[in-house]
CSV table of C-alpha atoms in Angstrom, one decimal:
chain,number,residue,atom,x,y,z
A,1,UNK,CA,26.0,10.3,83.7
A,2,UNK,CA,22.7,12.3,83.9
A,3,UNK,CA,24.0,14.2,80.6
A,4,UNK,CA,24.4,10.9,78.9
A,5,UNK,CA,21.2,9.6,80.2
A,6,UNK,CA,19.3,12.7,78.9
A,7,UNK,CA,21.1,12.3,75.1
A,8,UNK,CA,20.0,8.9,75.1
A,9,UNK,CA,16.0,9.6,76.2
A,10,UNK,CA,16.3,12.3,72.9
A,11,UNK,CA,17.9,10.1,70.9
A,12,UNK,CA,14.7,7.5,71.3
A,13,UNK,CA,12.3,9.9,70.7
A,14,UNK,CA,9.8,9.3,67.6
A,15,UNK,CA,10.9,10.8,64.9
A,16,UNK,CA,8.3,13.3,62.9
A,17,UNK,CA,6.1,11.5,60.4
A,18,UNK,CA,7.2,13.6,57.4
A,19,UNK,CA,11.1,12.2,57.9
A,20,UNK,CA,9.9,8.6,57.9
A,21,UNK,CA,7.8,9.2,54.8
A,22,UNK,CA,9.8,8.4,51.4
A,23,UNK,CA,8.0,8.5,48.0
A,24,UNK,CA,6.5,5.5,46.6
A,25,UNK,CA,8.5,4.4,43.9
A,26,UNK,CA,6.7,5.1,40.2
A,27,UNK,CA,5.4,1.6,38.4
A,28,UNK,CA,7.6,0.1,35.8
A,29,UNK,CA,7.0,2.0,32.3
A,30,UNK,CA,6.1,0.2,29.5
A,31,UNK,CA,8.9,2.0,27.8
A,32,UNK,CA,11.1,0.5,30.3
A,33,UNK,CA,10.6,-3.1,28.7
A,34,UNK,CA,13.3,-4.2,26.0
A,35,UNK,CA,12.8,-3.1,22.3
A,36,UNK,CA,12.3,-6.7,21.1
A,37,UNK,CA,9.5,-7.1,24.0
A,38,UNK,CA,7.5,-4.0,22.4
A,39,UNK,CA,8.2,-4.8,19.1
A,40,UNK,CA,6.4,-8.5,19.4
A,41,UNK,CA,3.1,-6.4,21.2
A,42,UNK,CA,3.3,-3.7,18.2
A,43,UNK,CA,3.3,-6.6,15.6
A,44,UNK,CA,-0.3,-8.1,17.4
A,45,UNK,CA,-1.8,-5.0,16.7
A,46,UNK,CA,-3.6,-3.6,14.1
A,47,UNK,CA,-1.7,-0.8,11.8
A,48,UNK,CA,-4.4,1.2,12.3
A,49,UNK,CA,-3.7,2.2,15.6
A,50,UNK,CA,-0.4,2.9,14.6
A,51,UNK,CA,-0.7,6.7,13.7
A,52,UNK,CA,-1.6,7.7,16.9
A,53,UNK,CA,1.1,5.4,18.8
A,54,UNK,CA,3.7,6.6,16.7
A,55,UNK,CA,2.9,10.0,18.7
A,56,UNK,CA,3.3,8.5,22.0
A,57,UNK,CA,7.3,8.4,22.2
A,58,UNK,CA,10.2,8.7,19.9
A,59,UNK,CA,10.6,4.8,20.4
A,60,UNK,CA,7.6,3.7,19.3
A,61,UNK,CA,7.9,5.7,16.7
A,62,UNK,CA,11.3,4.6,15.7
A,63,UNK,CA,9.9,0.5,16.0
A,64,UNK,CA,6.3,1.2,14.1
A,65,UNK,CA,9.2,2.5,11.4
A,66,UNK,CA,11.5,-0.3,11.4
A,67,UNK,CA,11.8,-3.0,9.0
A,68,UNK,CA,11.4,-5.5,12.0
A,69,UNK,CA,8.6,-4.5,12.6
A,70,UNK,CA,7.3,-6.2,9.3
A,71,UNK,CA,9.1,-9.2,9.9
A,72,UNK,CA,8.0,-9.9,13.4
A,73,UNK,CA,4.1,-9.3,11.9
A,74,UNK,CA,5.1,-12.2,9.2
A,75,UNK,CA,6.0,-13.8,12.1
A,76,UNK,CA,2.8,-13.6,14.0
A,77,UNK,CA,1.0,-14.1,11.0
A,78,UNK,CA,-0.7,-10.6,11.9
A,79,UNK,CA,-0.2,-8.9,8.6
A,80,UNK,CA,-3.3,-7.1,6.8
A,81,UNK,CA,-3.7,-6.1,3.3
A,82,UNK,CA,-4.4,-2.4,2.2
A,83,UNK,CA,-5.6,-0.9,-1.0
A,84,UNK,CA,-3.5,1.9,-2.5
A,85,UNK,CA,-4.6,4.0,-5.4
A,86,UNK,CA,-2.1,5.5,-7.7
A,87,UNK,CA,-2.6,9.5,-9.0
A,88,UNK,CA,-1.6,12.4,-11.4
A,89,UNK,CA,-2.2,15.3,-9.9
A,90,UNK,CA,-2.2,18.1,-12.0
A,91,UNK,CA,0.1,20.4,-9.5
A,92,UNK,CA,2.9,17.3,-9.1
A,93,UNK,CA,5.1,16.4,-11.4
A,94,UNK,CA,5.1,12.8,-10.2
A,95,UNK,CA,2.2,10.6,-9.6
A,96,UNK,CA,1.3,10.4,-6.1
A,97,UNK,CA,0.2,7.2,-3.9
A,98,UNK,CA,-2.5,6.7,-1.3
A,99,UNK,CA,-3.3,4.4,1.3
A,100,UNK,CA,-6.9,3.5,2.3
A,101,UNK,CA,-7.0,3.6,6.3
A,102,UNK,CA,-10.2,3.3,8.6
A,103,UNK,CA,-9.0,4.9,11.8
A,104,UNK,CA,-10.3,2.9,14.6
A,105,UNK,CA,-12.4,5.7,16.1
A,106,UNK,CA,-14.1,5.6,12.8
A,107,UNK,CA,-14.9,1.9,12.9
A,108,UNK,CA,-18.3,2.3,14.0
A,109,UNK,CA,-18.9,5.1,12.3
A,110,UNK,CA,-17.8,3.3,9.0
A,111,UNK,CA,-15.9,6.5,8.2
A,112,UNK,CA,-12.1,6.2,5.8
A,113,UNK,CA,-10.3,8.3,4.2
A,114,UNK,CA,-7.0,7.9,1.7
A,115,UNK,CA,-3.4,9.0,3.1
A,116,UNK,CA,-1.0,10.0,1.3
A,117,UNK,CA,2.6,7.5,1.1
A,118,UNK,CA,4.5,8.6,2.5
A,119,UNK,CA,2.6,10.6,5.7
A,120,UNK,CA,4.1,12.0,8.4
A,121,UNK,CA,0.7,10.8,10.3
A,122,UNK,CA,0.8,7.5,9.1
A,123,UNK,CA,3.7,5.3,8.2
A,124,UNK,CA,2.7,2.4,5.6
A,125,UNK,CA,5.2,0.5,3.2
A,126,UNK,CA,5.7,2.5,0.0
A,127,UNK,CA,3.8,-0.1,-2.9
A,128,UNK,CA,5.2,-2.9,-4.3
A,129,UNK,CA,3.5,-4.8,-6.9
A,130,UNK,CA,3.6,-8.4,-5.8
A,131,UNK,CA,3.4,-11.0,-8.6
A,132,UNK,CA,3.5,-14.8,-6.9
A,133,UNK,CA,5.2,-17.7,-9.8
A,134,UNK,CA,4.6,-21.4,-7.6
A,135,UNK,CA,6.6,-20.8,-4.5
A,136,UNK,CA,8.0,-17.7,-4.8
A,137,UNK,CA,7.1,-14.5,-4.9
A,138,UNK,CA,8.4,-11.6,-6.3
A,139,UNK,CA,7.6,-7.6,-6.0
A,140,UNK,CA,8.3,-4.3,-8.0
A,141,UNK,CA,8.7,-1.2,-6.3
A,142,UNK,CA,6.3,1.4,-7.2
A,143,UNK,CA,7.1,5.1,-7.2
A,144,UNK,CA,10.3,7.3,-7.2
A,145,UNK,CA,13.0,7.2,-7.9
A,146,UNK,CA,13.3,4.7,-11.0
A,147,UNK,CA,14.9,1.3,-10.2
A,148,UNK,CA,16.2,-1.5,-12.1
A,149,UNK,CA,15.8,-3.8,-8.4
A,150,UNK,CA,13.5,-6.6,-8.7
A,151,UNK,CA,12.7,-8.5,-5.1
A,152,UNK,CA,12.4,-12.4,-4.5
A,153,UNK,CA,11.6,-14.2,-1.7
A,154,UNK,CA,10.0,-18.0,-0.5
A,155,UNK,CA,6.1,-17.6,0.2
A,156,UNK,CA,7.7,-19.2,4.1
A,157,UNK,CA,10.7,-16.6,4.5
A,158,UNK,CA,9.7,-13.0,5.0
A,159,UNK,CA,13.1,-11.9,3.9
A,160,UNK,CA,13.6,-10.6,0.6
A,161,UNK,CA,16.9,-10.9,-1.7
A,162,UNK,CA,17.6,-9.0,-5.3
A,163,UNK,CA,17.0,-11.3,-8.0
A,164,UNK,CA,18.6,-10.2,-11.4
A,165,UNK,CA,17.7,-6.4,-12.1
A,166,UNK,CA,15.3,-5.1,-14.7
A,167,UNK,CA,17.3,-4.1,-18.4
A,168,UNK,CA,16.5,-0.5,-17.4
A,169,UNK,CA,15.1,1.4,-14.3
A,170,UNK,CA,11.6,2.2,-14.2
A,171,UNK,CA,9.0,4.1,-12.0
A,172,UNK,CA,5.5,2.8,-11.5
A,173,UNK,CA,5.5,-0.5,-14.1
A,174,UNK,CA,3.1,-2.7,-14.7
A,175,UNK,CA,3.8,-6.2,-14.5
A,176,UNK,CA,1.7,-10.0,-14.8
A,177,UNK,CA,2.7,-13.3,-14.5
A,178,UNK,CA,1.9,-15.9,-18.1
A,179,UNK,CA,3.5,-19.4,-18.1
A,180,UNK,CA,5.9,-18.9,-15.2
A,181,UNK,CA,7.0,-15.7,-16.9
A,182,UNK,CA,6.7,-12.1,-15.4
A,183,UNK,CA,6.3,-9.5,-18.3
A,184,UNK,CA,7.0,-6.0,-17.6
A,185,UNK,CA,5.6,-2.5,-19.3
A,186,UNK,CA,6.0,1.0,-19.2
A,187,UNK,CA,7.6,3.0,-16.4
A,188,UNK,CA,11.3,4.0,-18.3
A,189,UNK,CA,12.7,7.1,-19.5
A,190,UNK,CA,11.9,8.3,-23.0
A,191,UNK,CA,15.2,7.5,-24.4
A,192,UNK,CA,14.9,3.7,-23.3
A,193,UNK,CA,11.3,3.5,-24.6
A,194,UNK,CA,11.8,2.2,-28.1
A,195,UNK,CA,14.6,0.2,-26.9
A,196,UNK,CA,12.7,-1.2,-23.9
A,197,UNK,CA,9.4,-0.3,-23.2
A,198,UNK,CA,8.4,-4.0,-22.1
A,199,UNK,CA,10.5,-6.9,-21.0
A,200,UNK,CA,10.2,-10.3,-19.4
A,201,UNK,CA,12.2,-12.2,-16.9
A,202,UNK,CA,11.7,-15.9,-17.1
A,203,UNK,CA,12.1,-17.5,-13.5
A,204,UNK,CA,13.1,-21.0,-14.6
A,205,UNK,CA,16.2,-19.5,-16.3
A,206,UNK,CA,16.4,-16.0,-14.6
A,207,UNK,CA,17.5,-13.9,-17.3
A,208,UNK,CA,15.5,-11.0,-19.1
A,209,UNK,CA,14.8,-10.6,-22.5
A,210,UNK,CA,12.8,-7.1,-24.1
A,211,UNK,CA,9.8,-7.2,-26.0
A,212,UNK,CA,9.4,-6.0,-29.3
A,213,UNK,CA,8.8,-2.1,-29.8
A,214,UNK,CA,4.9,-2.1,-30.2
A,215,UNK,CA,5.8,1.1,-32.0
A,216,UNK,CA,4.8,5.0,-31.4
A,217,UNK,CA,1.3,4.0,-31.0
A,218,UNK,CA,1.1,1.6,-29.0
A,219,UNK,CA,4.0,2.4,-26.9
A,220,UNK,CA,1.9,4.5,-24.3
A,221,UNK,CA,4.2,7.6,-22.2
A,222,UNK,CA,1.9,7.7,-19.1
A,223,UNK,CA,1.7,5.3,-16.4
A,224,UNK,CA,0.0,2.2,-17.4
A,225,UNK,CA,-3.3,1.6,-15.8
A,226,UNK,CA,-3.8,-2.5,-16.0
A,227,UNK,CA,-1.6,-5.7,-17.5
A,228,UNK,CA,-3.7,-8.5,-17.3
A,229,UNK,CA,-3.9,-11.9,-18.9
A,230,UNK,CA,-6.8,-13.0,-21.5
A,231,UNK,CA,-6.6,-16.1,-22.9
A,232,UNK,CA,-2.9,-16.5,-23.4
A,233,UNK,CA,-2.6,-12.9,-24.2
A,234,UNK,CA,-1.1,-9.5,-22.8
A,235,UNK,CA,-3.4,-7.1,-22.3
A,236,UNK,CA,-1.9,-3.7,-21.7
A,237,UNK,CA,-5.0,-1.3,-20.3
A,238,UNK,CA,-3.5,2.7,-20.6
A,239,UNK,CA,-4.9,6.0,-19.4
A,240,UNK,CA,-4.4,7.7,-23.2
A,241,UNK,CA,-5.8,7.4,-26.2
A,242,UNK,CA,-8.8,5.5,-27.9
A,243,UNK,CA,-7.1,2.1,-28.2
A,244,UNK,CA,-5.5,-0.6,-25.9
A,245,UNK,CA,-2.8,-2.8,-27.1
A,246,UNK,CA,-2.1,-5.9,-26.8
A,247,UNK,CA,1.0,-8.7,-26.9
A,248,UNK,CA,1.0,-12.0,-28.3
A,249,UNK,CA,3.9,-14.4,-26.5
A,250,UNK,CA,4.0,-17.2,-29.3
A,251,UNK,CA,4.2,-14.5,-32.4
A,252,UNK,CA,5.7,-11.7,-30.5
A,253,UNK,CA,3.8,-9.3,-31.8
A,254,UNK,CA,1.6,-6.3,-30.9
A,255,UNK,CA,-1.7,-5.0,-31.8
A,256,UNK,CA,-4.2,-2.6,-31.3
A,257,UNK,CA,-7.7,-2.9,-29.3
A,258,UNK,CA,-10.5,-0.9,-28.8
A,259,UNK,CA,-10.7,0.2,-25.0
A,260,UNK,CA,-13.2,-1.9,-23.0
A,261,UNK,CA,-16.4,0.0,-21.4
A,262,UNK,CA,-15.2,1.7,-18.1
A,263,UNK,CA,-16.2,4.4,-15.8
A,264,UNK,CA,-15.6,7.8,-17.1
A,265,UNK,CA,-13.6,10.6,-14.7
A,266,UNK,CA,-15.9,13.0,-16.7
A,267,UNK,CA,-19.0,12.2,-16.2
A,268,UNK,CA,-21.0,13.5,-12.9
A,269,UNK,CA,-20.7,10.1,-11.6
A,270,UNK,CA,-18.2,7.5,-12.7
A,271,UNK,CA,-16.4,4.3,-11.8
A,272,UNK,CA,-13.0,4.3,-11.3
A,273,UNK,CA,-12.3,0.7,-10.1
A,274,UNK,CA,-13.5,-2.4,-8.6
A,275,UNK,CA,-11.1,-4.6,-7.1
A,276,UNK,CA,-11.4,-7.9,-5.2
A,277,UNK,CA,-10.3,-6.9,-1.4
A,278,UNK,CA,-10.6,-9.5,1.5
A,279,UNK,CA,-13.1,-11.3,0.0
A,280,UNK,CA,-15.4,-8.5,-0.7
A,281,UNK,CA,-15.9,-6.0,-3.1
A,282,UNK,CA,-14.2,-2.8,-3.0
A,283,UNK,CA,-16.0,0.0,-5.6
A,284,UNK,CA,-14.0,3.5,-6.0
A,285,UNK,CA,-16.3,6.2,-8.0
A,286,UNK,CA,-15.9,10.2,-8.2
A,287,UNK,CA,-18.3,13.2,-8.4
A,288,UNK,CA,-18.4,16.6,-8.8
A,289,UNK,CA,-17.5,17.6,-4.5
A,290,UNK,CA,-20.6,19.4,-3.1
A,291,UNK,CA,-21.2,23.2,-3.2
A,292,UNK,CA,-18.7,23.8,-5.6
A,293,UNK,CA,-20.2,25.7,-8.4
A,294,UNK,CA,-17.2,25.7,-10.8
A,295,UNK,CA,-16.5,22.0,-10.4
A,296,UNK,CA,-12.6,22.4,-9.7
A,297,UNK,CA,-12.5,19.6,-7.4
A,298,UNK,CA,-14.0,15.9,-7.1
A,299,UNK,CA,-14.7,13.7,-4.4
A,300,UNK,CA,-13.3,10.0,-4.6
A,301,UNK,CA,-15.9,8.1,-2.9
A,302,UNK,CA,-15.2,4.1,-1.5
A,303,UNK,CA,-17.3,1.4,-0.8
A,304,UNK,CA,-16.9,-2.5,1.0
A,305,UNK,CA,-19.4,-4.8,-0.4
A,306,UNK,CA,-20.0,-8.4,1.2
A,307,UNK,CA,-22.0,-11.3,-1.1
A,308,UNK,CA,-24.0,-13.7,0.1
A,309,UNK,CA,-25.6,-16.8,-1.2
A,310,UNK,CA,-29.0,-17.1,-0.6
A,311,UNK,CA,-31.1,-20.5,-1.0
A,312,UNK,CA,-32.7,-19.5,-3.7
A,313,UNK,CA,-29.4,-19.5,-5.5
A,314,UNK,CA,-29.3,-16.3,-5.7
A,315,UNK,CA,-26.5,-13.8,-4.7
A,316,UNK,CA,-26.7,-11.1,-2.7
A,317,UNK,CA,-24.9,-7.9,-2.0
A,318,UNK,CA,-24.5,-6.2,1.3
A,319,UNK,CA,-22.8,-2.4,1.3
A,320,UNK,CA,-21.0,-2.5,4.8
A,321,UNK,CA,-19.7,0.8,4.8
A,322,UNK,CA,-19.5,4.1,1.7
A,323,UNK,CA,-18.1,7.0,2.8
A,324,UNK,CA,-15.7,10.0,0.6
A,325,UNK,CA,-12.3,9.4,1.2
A,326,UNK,CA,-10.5,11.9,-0.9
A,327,UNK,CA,-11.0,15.5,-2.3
A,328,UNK,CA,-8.7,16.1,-5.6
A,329,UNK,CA,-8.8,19.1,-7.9
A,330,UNK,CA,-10.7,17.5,-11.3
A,331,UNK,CA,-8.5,17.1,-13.6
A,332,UNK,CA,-6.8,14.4,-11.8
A,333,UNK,CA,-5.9,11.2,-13.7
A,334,UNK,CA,-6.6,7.8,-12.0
A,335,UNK,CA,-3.8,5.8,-12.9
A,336,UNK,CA,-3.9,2.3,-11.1
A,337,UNK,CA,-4.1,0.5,-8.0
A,338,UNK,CA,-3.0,-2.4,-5.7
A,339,UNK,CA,-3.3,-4.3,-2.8
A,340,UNK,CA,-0.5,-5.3,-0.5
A,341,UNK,CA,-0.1,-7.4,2.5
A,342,UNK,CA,2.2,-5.5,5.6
């Protein structure tokens, strides 16, 4: 009895502090949240934070990399437009894109730089060349290797389908939109050229027809620069030669044109594009890079520039932000640009 009384008294004692004490357990990860729950909170962010979180985990990663991505940012009506820039680089056999990106560190500091598509540091969409015809709109990929795939989808749908392929595959065409009609140059293997060098898809019927050979003249081998419409009329800008050429729908026929007056790669300063971005004005230039006394290498140089209407009448420029963006050995060839929407 007094044994039993005794095991009972030890029994109740307190027991030491450090055997009631348990870990507290660790807060809920963001990680631990389902992939459709980070994917809506990756689209309401902007892609230029997306670099470094594609470091932070093999998941993020993975999503920042997914098509879904793209479509849950149509959703959310969070896409932004970048500006690419398409060069020949003398050591590459293929023309190379980059990407104008203002990390967000650099915001304040008004600092970019161009990054190279594709990047193991930053993931954007490789180009496509968006054309819009009423409601629909329809895209060309850019870049290797050559495809024949032409894209189509609503202006309200995000998803694209194939509408009917190109004659022949290309790489890097030029393409503009006249009458409901999308007219397509340049881009296709050397065999195909004479056959094929332009072409153009009428969206009311959806079939292709190819444009008459402009001939060895006209019928440029490097990447076109510019198509663009004046006054009923295909303008067809290259990076060769003295001349231009250009196409006439209602004869069907081609001639040649004097190039316009544009900046020159060879002077100490020159212009290399202007292009309408956001609303502002975006200028590219190049010089001769700093402290290099045998002039191997240029710097590409950007700036944004906002207008403003003053009472006067009068408008007014505003440079928010210059800065070099990309070093490039100098006998690089500027070959065209673009701005897409992702």
């Amino acid at each position: 009895m007094l044994q039993s009384s005794v095991q009972a008294a030890a029994s109740a004692e307190v027991e030491p502090p450090w055997k009631k004490w348990k870990p507290n357990p660790s807060p809920p990860s963001f990680l631990s949240l389902p992939d459709v729950i980070i994917l809506h909170c990756l689209a309401r962010i902007s892609k230029s934070y997306y670099p470094k979180l594609s470091l932070v985990s093999k998941t993020f990663r993975s999503l920042i990399l997914s098509t879904e991505l793209g479509h849950a940012r149509f959703h959310h009506k969070t896409q932004e437009p970048y500006f690419s820039i398409c060069l020949q680089l003398p050591d590459r056999p293929r023309p190379s894109w980059f990407t104008l990106w203002v990390q967000p560190d650099q915001v304040e500091k008004k600092k970019a730089t161009f990054v190279q598509v594709p990047s193991s540091s930053y993931a954007p969409q490789v180009p496509l060349l968006i054309l819009a015809v009423g409601s629909d709109v329809y895209a060309l990929r850019q870049g290797y290797p050559p495809s024949q795939v032409m894209l189509v989808r609503n202006r309200e749908n995000f998803l694209w389908s194939k509408a009917p392929n190109m004659t022949v595959a290309r790489v890097n065409p030029a393409a503009c939109v006249l009458d409901g009609k999308i007219y397509v140059v340049g881009g296709c293997c050397e065999a195909a050229a004479k056959s094929c060098w332009g072409e153009v898809f009428d969206t009311k019927t959806r079939t292709w027809e190819t444009l008459p050979d402009p001939g060895d003249e006209l019928r440029f081998s490097s990447v076109i620069k510019k198509l663009e419409i004046i006054g009923g009329m295909v303008y067809v800008t290259s990076n060769e030669g003295e001349e231009d050429s250009v196409y006439d729908p209602k004869t069907r026929t081609w001639e040649a044109i004097g190039k316009r007056l544009e900046g020159d790669s060879m002077c100490w300063v020159g212009l290399i594009e202007t292009v309408q971005f956001c609303g502002k004005l975006l200028i590219l230039w190049d010089k001769f890079a700093p402290l290099r006394g045998n002039c191997e290498e240029r710097t590409i140089c950007c700036a944004l520039v906002a207008f403003e209407k003053r009472k006067n009448g009068h408008v007014w420029g505003k440079v928010e932000w210059s800065s070099p963006v990309l070093t490039v050995p100098s006998s690089y060839l500027f070959l065209r640009s673009g701005v897409i929407r992702t």
